[in-house]
Structures are given as structure tokens and as C-alpha cells.
XYZ file of C-alpha atoms in Angstrom:
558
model
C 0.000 0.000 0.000
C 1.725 3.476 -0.755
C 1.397 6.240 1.720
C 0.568 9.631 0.966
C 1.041 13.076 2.293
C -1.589 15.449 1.313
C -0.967 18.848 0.213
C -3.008 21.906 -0.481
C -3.187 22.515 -4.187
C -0.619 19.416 -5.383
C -0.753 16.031 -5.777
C 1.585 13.929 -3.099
C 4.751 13.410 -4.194
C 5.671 10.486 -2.667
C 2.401 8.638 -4.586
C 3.795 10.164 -7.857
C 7.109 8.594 -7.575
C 6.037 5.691 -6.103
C 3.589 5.072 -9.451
C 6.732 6.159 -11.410
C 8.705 3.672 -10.458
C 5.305 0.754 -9.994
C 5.251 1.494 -14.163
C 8.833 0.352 -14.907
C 8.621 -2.772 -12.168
C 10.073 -6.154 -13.725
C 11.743 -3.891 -16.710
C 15.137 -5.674 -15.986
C 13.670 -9.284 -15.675
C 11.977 -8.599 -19.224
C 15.460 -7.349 -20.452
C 16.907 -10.854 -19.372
C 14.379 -12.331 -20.962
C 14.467 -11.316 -23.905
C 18.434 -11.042 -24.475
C 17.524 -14.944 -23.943
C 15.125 -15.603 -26.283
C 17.116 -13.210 -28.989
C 20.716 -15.434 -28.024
C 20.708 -16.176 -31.888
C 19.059 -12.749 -33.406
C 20.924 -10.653 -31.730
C 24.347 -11.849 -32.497
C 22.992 -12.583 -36.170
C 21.914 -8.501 -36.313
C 25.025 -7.051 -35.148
C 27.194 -9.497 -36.338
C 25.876 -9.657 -40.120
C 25.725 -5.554 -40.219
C 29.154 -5.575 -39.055
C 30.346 -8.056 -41.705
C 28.417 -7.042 -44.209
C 30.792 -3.351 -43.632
C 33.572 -5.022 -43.028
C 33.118 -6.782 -47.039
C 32.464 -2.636 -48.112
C 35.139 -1.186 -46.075
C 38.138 -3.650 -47.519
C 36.631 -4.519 -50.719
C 36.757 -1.116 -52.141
C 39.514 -0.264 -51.205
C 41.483 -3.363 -53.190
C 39.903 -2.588 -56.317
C 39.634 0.960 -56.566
C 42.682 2.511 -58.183
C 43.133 6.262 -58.593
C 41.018 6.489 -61.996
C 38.175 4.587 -60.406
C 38.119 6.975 -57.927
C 37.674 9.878 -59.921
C 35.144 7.565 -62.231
C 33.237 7.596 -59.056
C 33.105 11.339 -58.011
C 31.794 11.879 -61.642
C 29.374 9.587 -61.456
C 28.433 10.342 -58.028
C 26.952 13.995 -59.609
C 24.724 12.159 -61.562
C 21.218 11.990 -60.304
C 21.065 8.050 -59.952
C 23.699 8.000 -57.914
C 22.647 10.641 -55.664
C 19.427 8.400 -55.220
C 21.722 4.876 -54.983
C 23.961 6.197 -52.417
C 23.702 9.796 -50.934
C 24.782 13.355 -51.704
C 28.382 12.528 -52.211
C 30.012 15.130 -49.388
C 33.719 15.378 -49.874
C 33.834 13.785 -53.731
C 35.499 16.381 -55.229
C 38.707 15.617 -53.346
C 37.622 11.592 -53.393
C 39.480 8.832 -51.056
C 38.096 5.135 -50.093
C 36.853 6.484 -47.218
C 34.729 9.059 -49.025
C 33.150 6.987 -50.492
C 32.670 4.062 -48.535
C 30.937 6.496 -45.724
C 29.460 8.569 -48.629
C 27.996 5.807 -50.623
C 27.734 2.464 -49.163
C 26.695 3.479 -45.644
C 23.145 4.058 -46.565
C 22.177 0.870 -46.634
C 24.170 -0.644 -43.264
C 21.245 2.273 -42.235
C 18.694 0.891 -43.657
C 19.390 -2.585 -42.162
C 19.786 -0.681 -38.718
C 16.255 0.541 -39.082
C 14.883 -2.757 -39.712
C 16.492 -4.165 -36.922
C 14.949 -1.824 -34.566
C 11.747 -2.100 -35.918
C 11.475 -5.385 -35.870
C 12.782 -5.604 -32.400
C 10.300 -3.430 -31.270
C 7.361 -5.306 -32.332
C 8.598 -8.723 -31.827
C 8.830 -8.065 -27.934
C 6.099 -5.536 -27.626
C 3.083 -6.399 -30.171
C 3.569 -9.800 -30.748
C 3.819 -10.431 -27.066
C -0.016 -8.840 -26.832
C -1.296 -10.393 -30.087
C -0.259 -13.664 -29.078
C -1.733 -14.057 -25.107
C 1.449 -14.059 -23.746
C 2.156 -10.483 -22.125
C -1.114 -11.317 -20.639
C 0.428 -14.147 -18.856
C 3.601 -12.275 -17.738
C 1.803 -8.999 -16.654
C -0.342 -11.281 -14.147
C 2.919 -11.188 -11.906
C 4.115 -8.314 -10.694
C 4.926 -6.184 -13.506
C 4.492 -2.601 -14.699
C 2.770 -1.354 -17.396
C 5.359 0.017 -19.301
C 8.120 -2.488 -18.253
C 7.677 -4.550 -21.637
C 8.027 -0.909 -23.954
C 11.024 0.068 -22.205
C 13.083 -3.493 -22.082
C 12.230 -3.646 -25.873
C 13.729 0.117 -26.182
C 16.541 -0.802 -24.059
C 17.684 -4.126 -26.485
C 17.529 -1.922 -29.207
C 19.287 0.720 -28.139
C 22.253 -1.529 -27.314
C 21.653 -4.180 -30.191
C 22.063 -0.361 -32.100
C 25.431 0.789 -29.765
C 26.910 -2.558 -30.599
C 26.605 -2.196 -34.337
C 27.927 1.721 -33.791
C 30.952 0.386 -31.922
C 31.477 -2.943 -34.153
C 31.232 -0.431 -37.681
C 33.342 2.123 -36.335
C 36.156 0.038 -34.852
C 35.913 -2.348 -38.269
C 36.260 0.993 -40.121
C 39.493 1.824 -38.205
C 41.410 -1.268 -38.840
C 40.005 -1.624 -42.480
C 42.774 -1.409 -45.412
C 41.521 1.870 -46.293
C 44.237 4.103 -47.651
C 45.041 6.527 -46.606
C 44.227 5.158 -42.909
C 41.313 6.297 -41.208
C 41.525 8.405 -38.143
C 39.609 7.423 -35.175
C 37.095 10.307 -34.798
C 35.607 10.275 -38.191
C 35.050 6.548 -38.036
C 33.477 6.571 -34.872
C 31.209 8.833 -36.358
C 30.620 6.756 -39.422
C 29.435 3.904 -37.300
C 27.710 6.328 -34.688
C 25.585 7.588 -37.535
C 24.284 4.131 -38.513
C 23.467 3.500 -34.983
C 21.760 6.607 -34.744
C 19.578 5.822 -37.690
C 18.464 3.218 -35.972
C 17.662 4.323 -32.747
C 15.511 7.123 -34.350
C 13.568 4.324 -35.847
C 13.505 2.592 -32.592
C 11.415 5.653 -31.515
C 8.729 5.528 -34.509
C 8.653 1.867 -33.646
C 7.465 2.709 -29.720
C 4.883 4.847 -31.597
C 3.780 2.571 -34.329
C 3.452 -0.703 -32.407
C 0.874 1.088 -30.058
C -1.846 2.217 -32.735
C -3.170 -1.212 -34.155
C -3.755 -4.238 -32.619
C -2.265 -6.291 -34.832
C 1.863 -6.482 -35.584
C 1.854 -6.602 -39.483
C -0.443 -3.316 -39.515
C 2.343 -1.871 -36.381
C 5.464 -3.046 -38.391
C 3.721 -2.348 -41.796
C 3.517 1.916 -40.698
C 6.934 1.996 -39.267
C 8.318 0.421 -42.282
C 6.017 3.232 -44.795
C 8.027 5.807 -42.469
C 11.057 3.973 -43.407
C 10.257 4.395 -47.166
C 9.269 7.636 -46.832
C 12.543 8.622 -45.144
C 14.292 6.805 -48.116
C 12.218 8.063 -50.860
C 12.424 12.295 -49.545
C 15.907 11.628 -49.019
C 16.554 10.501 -52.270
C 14.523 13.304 -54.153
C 16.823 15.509 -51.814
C 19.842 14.476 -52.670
C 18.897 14.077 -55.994
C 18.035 17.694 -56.464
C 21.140 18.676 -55.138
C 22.887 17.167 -58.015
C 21.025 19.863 -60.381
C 19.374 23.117 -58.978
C 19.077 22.220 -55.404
C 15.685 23.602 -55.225
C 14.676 20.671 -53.093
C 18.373 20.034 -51.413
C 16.483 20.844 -48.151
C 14.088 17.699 -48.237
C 17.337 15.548 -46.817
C 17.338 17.037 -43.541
C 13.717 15.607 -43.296
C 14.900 12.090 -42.922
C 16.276 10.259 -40.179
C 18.594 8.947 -43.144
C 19.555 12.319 -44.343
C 20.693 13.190 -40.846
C 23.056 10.428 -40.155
C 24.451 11.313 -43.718
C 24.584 15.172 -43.333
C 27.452 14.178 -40.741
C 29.759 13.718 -43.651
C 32.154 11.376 -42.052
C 36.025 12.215 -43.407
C 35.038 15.329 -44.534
C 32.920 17.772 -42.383
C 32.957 15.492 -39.428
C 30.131 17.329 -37.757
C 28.228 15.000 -35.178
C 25.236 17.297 -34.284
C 23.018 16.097 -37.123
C 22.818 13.121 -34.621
C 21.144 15.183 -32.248
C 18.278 15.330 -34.179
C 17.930 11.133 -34.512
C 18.440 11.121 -30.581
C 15.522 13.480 -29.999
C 13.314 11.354 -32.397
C 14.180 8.400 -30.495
C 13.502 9.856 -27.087
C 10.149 11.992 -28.101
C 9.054 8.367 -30.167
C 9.793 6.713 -26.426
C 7.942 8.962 -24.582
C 4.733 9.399 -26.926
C 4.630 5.838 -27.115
C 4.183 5.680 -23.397
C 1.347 8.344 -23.357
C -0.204 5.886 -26.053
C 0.268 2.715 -23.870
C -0.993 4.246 -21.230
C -4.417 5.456 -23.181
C -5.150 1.757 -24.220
C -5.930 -1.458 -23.504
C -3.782 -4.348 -23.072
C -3.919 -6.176 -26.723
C -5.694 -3.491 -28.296
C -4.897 -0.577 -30.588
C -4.816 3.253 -30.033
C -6.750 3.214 -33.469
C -10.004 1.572 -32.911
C -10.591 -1.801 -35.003
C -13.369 -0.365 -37.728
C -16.863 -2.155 -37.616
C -17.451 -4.900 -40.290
C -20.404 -5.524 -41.944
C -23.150 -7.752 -39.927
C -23.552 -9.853 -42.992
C -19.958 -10.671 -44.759
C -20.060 -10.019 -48.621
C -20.535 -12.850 -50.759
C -16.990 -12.703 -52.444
C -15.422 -13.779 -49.069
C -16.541 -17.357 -48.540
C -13.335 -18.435 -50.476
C -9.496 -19.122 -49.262
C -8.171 -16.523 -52.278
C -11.143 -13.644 -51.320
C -9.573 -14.041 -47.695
C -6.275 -13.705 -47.958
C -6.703 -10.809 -50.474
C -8.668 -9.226 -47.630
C -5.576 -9.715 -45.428
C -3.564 -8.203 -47.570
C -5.571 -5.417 -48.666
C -4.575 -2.478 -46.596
C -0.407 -3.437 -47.425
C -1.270 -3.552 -50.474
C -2.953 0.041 -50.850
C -0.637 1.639 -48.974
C 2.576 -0.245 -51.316
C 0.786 1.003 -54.105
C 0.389 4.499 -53.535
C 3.655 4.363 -52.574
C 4.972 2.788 -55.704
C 3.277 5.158 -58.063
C 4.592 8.226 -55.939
C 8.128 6.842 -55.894
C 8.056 5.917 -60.037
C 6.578 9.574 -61.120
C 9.074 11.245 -58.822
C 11.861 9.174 -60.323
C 10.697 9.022 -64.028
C 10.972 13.071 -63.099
C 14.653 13.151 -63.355
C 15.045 11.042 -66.390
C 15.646 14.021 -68.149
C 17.905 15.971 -65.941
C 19.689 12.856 -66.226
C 20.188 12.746 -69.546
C 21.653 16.179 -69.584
C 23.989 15.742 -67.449
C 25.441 13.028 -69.489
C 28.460 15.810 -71.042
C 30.099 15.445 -67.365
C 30.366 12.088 -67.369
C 33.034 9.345 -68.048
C 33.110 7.620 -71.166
C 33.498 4.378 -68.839
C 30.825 5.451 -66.949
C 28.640 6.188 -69.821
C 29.129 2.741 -71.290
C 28.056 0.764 -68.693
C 24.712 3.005 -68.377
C 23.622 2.328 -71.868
C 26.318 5.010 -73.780
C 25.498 8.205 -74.572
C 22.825 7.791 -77.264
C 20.967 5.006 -74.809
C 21.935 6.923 -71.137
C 18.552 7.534 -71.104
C 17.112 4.357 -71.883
C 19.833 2.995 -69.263
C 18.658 4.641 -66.686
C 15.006 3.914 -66.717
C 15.649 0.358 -67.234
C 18.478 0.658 -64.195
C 15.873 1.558 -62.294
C 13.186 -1.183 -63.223
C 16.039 -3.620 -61.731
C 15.660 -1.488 -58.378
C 11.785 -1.317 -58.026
C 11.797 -5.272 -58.026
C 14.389 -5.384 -55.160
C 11.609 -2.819 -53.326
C 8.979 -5.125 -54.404
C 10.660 -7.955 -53.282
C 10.904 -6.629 -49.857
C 7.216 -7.147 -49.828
C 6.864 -10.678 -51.108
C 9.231 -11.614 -47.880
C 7.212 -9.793 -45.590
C 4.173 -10.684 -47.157
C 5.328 -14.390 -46.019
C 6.361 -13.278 -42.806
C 2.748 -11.654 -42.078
C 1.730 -15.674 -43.150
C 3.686 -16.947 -40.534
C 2.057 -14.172 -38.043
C -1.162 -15.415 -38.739
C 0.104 -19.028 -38.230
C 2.036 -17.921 -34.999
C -1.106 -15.731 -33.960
C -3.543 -19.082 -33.471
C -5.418 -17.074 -36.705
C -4.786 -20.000 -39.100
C -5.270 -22.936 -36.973
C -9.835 -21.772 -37.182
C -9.555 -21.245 -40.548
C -7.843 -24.737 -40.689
C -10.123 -26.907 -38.799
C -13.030 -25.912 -41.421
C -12.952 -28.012 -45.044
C -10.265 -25.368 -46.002
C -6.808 -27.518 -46.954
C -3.314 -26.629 -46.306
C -2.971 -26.599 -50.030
C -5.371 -24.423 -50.851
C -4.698 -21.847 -47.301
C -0.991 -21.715 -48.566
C -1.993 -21.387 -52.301
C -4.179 -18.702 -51.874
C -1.522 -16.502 -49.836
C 1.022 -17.223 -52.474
C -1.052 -16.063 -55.072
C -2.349 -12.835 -53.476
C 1.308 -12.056 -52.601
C 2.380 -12.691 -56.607
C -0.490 -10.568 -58.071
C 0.345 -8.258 -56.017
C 3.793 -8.224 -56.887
C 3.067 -7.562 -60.543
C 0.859 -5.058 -59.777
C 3.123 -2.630 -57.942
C 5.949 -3.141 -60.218
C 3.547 -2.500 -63.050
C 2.159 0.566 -60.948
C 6.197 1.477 -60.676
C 6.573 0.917 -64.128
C 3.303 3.576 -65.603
C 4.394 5.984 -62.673
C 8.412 6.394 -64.214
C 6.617 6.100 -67.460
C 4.481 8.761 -66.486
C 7.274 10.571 -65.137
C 9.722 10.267 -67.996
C 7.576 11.069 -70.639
C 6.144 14.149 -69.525
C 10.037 15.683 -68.482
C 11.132 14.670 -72.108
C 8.057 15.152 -74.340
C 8.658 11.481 -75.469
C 5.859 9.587 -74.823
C 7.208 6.568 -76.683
C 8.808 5.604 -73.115
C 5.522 5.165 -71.282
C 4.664 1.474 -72.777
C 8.110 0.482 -72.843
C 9.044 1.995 -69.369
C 6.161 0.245 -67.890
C 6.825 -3.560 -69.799
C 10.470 -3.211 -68.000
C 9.329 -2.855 -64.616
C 6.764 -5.355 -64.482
C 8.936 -7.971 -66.384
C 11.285 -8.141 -63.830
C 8.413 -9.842 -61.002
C 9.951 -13.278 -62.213
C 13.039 -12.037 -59.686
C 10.783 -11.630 -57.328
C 8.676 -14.523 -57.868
C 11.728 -16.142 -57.153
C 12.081 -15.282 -54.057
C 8.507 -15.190 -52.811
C 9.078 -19.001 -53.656
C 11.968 -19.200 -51.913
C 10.386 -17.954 -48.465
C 7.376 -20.197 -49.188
C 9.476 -22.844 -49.693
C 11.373 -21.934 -45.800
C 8.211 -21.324 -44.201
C 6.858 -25.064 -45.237
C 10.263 -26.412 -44.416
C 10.920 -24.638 -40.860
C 9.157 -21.506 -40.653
C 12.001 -20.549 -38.228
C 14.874 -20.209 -41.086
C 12.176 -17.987 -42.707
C 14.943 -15.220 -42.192
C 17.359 -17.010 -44.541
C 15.564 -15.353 -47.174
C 16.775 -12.038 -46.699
C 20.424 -13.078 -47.065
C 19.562 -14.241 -50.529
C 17.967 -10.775 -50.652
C 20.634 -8.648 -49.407
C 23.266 -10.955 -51.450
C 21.363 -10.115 -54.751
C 20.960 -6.615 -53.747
C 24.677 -5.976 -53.279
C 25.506 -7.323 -56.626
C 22.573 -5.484 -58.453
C 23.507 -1.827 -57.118
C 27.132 -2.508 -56.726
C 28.206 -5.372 -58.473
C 29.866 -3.931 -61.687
C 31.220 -0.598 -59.635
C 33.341 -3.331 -57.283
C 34.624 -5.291 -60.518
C 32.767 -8.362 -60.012
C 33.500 -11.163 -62.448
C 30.286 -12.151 -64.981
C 29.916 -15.190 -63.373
C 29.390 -14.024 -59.774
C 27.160 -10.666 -61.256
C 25.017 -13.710 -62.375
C 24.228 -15.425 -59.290
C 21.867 -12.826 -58.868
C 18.044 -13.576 -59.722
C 17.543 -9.356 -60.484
C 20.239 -9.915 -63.390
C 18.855 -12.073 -65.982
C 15.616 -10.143 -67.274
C 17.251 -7.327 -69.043
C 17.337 -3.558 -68.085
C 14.423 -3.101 -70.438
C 14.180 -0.755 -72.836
C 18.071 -0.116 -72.708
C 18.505 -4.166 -73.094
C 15.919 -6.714 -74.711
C 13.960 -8.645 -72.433
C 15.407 -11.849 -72.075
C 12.006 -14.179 -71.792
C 13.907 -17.661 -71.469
C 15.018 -15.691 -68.352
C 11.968 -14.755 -67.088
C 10.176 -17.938 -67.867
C 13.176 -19.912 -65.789
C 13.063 -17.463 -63.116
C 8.943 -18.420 -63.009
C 9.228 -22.132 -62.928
C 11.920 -22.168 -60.389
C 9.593 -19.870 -57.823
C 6.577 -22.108 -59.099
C 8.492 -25.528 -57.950
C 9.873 -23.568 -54.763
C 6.001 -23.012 -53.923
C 5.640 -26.847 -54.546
C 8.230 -27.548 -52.262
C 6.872 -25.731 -49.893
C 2.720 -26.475 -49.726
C 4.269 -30.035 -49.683
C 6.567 -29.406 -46.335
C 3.517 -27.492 -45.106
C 0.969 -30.456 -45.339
C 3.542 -32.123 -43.361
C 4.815 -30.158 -40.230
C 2.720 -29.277 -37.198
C 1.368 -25.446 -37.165
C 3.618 -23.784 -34.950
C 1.719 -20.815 -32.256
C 4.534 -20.161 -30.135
């Protein structure tokens, strides 16, 4: 019982502090107990970030020679690039370490992001959606003990990777040898990235009930971030009329440190004070709503469902349905705004290397090369959703949602099926959404409205990539729904290659062990069909594999 002191006009203080401290009770059990149950992903996080820099950090450096170098600064002025990699601070006086922290450090970001995201809703939102935080808050525990242990693993699952980059980055073969402060800074501003995405996490994962629709908005906010970035930097390659969109991004920020050039660490300020006012909103939230429920309140359903839903396919469209409106906007915002800068492109071609020129089409096809460049990286976007799309399967599978549907007539076969082929229509549909938006885009900056069909045929061509992989996690999730993860190596291996592949001097025969390099940068290549047709059957017997596993294996709810 807690003992108060009254006084005139005031609440008692000792009550306050007392119900201060009754909110956090447990936190450091729940911090135990989930560094236990992550023993495997947390190491596999940290650890695969930190390699994954290591490979950039060495790698360039061994085969970039003087006249790469200045290949790369060129290049880097070019629009695309601007979008690839980031605003290219220091370039004009270019070293490895320019432009590994200028370029490649992006996406060890991005991957930061992720990780806090999905750290944040496995041990928060999950935990509600599933029964079991009901179970652990029946001891003595307070309310906001399970938010802040999640906050805390992130946070140091983030400092880890900040350490791990930056120390990696200091005893990398970069020449001339990086000093200590900038490469502290380097890996302080990936960890910073995602600690500010911690904090829309905390606010994300309390508005819906459900984890896919939590994980789903912090993950738009993550696109969003990427996409206003982009146009940012982008425009600061031409006029710079829109140069001040970067410093609206949580990306941008971590970038704007310029690491070996301006070495200025108070753009992380500004990911720090996302992170805490995303921690401390989400607590007002949590503390405005009911254990397994949603700040946003679940909308009413008809009394009567419609007619279309009595079948497996009609339901797992209806699952999908809000990801795939909000993916779709995004796509056709994202393809118009790129499309946009086809032509600015294109003009800037005179400033170019003849090297560089060459291996974007040449300078009659640059800008043919560039809008079928950037077909290649809509389908790694859209593959992003195919895995998660199988993820949010195993969520309903995990969340005791599949096992009802189950015990009716409904087969495994046909429950699987129907998922699979949502997720693949879909697929096709945003790239070809992608595809009319650049089209869009393109044609009305040049005039040439020739592009459009073409522009769009490219984009949507290359869903047999991610068909690919869509049967690839189908084919884990039947198997062991636990190695489900595996699928993003394959991702982020193919990735790599894709974006980076010919700048590092890859051999042929490595460039094509990735599935995004066989359909053709259509309409600066011919679409290679045989390619997209083998690409196809392989998903298609991947699926097989898996609905097979599937009919097999116990439905796992834990």
C-alpha cells in the first residue's frame, strides 16, 4: 500500500514517484528475458551488419585505383547516384573512405532501421497479439516495463553495431588510414539511424492491434525517409531547389554528418531526440489503451460478410488489402518522382566518363539505361514485400489465426496457395504501378511519350526475380518456418551485386548469381524471356516444395 502526504493545491509526491517507479517494475527481468530468447538474433543482427561493412570497407579499397576513384566522383553527380547512395560530401577531393561512408553506408542504415523495428514489435506487439504479455503482466509487472526493455535491447543491439562499424572501419585497409574520430562517427551515424527508428517503432506498435499493420507503418516511415531523401539528394545534383528535403529524414541526418570530410556530429542530435520523443509518446499511447488493443479503434465490419469472401483466395486478399494500398500508392509516388529526373539525367550526361557512360547504356541510350536501371531497383523494393508478405503468413500461423480457418474443409494446399497467389499478383501489380508511374514521369520531363509502354513492360517484367524469391520464403516457411529469415540473405546478397556489383569489378559469373540480373534492363537491353520464364518455374516448384513441407509439419503458435 503506498502512503501519501496530502498537500493543499498538489498532488503527493511520494504517490507520484512511487507510481513512477510501480510502471517500470520487472523492466530488468523482461530485459533478461528477452536477451535470452534473442541469443541467436541478436548476435545474427550485429554481427551480419558488421560483416556485411567489413566486405564494403576492404573490398573497395582493393579494387579501386586512382582512376576509379575519380570515375566515381563523376558519377556520383549524376542523379542516380545521388538516389543509390547519398549526396556525395567530400567527392570532389575523393578517397576510399569518401566513399565508402558517402555511398555504401546508406544501406548498413537501412538494415539498422529494420532491426529496430522489428525488435520493437517482436517483444512488444507480438507479445499482446499472441496471449502471452497477458500471462507475464499477471505477476508483478508494470505497465510500461515490456516498452522500455524492448527500447533498451535496441538501443544496445544499435550501440553494438555503432561500436562494431566504427572500430571495423578503423582497422580496415583503407588508404590513406582512417583516423579514429571520423570513423566513430561513421558507425555512430548508422546507430543513430536506428535508434531514431527505434522511436517511430514505440509509436507505431501502439496504434493497431495487430503487428503486421504496427510493423507495416513503421516500415512506410522507413520508405518515406528513403524516398524524400533521395529526391533531396537528388536535387542537389542539379538546382538544389529541393536540397532541403534531406534534412527531413532520419537517413539524411546520419548522412549530413559527412564522415572524413565535415565530421560534424550534431546532425545526430536530431535522430536522438526522435528516439527519445518516439519513447515517450509511445508511453502516453500505452498508457491510453488497452492491453492487446490498438490506439486506433478496429473499424466495424459488416453484420452480414459479402458474398466474395466465402473463399481461401477472397480471404487472404482481404488480409492483404490495406499493405497492399498503402505499397501502391507508394509505388506510383516513388516511379513519377523518379521518371521526373530522367531528363535531368540525360543532360547531365556531357560530365560524365566515357566508362561510366558505357556501362549506363552510352550516350545515345543513357537515357534508356537509366530507366531500365531503375526497373532492376523497383523489383528489389517489391521484393521486400513478397518476404514480408510471407512473414505476415507466418504471423497469422504464430497468432492461433490460421489454426480456425484450418479446422473448417479449407486444406493446407489451398490456405498456402491462396496466400502465395495474393502475394504474386500483387507483386506484378506494384511493379507494373512502378513501371506507368516512371513512365508517367519520364515522358512528360522529355516530351517522349514513346517511353511510357516500354518503361512500364520493364518494370513489371522483372516480377519473375521476385517470384523467385517469394518461392523461396514459401518454400522456408513449409520447411521450418524458423529459417524464414534465410531469405533475406539471398535478398541482401542479390541486392549488393545489383547496385554494386559492376562498380566493385565483379566477375560475370558471380554478377550472375543474382536472380535481379537475368531479365534485361528493359528498354536499354531486350527482355530476355527464357530468363523470365526460368526465373517463373523455379519460384513455381519452390512453392511446390513448400505447400508439400507445409501439409507435413505441425502449425507452430509459439
Amino acid at each position: 500500500m503506498t502512503t501519501t502526504t496530502e498537500r493543499p493545491g498538489g498532488a503527493a509526491p511520494q504517490e507520484t514517484t512511487s507510481r513512477q517507479r510501480g510502471a517500470l517494475t520487472g523492466t530488468g527481468t523482461l530485459l533478461r528475458f528477452m536477451v535470452r530468447r534473442d541469443r541467436v538474433r541478436l548476435p545474427a543482427w550485429v554481427l551480419g551488419l558488421t560483416v556485411l561493412w567489413a566486405y564494403f570497407a576492404n573490398a573497395i579499397g582493393a579494387v579501386m585505383d586512382a582512376e576509379s576513384l575519380a570515375g566515381m566522383a563523376t558519377m556520383a553527380a549524376n542523379p542516380v547516384m545521388a538516389l543509390i547512395g547519398g549526396p556525395g560530401y567530400g567527392f570532389d577531393d575523393i578517397t576510399v573512405a569518401r566513399l565508402v561512408a558517402g555511398f555504401y553506408a546508406l544501406y548498413l542504415m537501412l538494415g539498422a532501421a529494420f532491426m529496430s523495428i522489428t525488435t520493437l514489435s517482436r517483444h512488444t506487439r507480438v507479445e499482446e497479439q499472441t496471449g502471452r504479455a497477458e500471462l507475464v503482466r499477471a505477476n508483478v509487472l508494470g505497465r510500461h516495463a515490456q516498452l522500455t526493455a524492448a527500447l533498451i535491447l535496441a538501443t544496445v543491439m544499435n550501440l553494438l553495431v555503432a561500436g562494431l562499424t566504427g572500430l571495423v572501419t578503423l582497422g580496415s585497409t583503407i588508404e590513406p588510414p582512417p583516423d579514429a574520430g571520423p570513423s566513430l562517427l561513421m558507425g555512430a551515424g548508422i546507430g543513430a539511424a536506428g535508434l531514431a527508428f527505434a522511436g517511430v517503432a514505440a509509436i507505431t506498435t501502439q496504434l493497431s492491434a495487430f503487428s503486421r499493420a504496427g510493423s507495416g507503418i513503421a516500415g512506410a516511415v522507413l520508405g518515406a525517409a528513403f524516398v524524400v531523401r533521395g529526391i533531396g539528394d537528388m536535387s542537389t545534383t542539379q538546382d538544389g531547389g529541393l536540397g532541403w528535403l534531406s534534412w527531413l529524414s532520419p537517413l539524411g541526418w546520419s548522412q549530413q554528418t559527412a564522415p572524413f570530410t565535415l565530421d560534424r556530429w550534431w546532425p545526430l542530435l536530431l535522430s536522438v531526440a526522435v528516439a527519445c520523443a518516439g519513447a515517450a509518446v509511445g508511453y502516453a499511447l500505452q498508457t491510453r489503451r488497452d492491453l492487446a488493443a490498438g490506439v486506433l479503434p478496429d473499424r466495424r465490419g459488416s453484420a452480414r460478410a459479402a458474398a466474395w469472401l466465402r473463399s481461401t483466395l477472397a480471404l487472404a486478399y482481404r488480409l492483404q488489402r490495406p499493405s497492399l494500398i498503402g505499397w501502391s500508392v507508394a509505388m506510383v509516388l516513388a516511379g513519377v518522382t523518379f521518371g521526373a529526373f530522367a531528363q535531368p539525367m540525360q543532360e547531365g550526361a556531357a560530365d560524365m566518363p566515357e566508362d561510366i557512360v558505357a556501362i549506363m547504356g552510352g550516350a545515345e541510350g543513357l537515357l534508356e539505361g537509366y530507366l531500365g536501371f531503375m526497373g532492376i531497383y523497383f523489383a528489389l523494393i517489391v521484393a521486400v514485400y513478397v518476404v514480408l508478405s510471407v512473414q505476415s503468413l507466418r504471423g497469422e500461423e504464430q497468432g492461433v489465426r490460421a489454426e480456425p480457418v484450418l479446422a473448417t474443409a479449407v486444406s493446407r494446399t489451398s490456405w498456402l496457395g491462396s496466400w502465395t497467389a495474393v502475394t504474386a499478383v500483387g507483386a506484378l501489380w506494384l511493379l507494373l504501378l512502378a513501371g506507368l508511374g516512371q513512365g508517367f514521369g519520364a515522358a512528360l520531363g522529355t516530351g517522349d511519350w514513346e517511353l511510357f509502354g516500354p518503361v512500364a513492360l520493364g518494370n513489371a517484367v522483372h516480377v519473375a526475380a521476385a517470384w523467385l524469391l517469394l518461392g523461396l520464403a514459401v518454400a522456408l516457411y513449409g520447411l521450418a518456418p524458423r529459417l524464414l529469415g534465410l531469405v533475406w540473405i539471398v535478398f541482401v546478397y542479390g541486392t549488393v551485386l545489383s547496385l554494386f556489383g559492376e562498380m566493385l569489378e565483379f566477375d560475370q559469373a558471380v554478377l550472375d548469381t543474382s536472380p535481379f540480373q537475368h531479365v534485361g534492363q528493359h528498354p536499354a537491353e531486350e527482355i530476355s524471356w527464357g530468363a523470365v520464364g526460368i526465373l517463373t518455374a523455379v519460384g513455381a516448384l519452390l512453392v511446390g516444395a513448400g505447400a508439400a513441407a507445409f501439409r507435413r509439419r505441425d502449425l507452430v503458435t509459439a
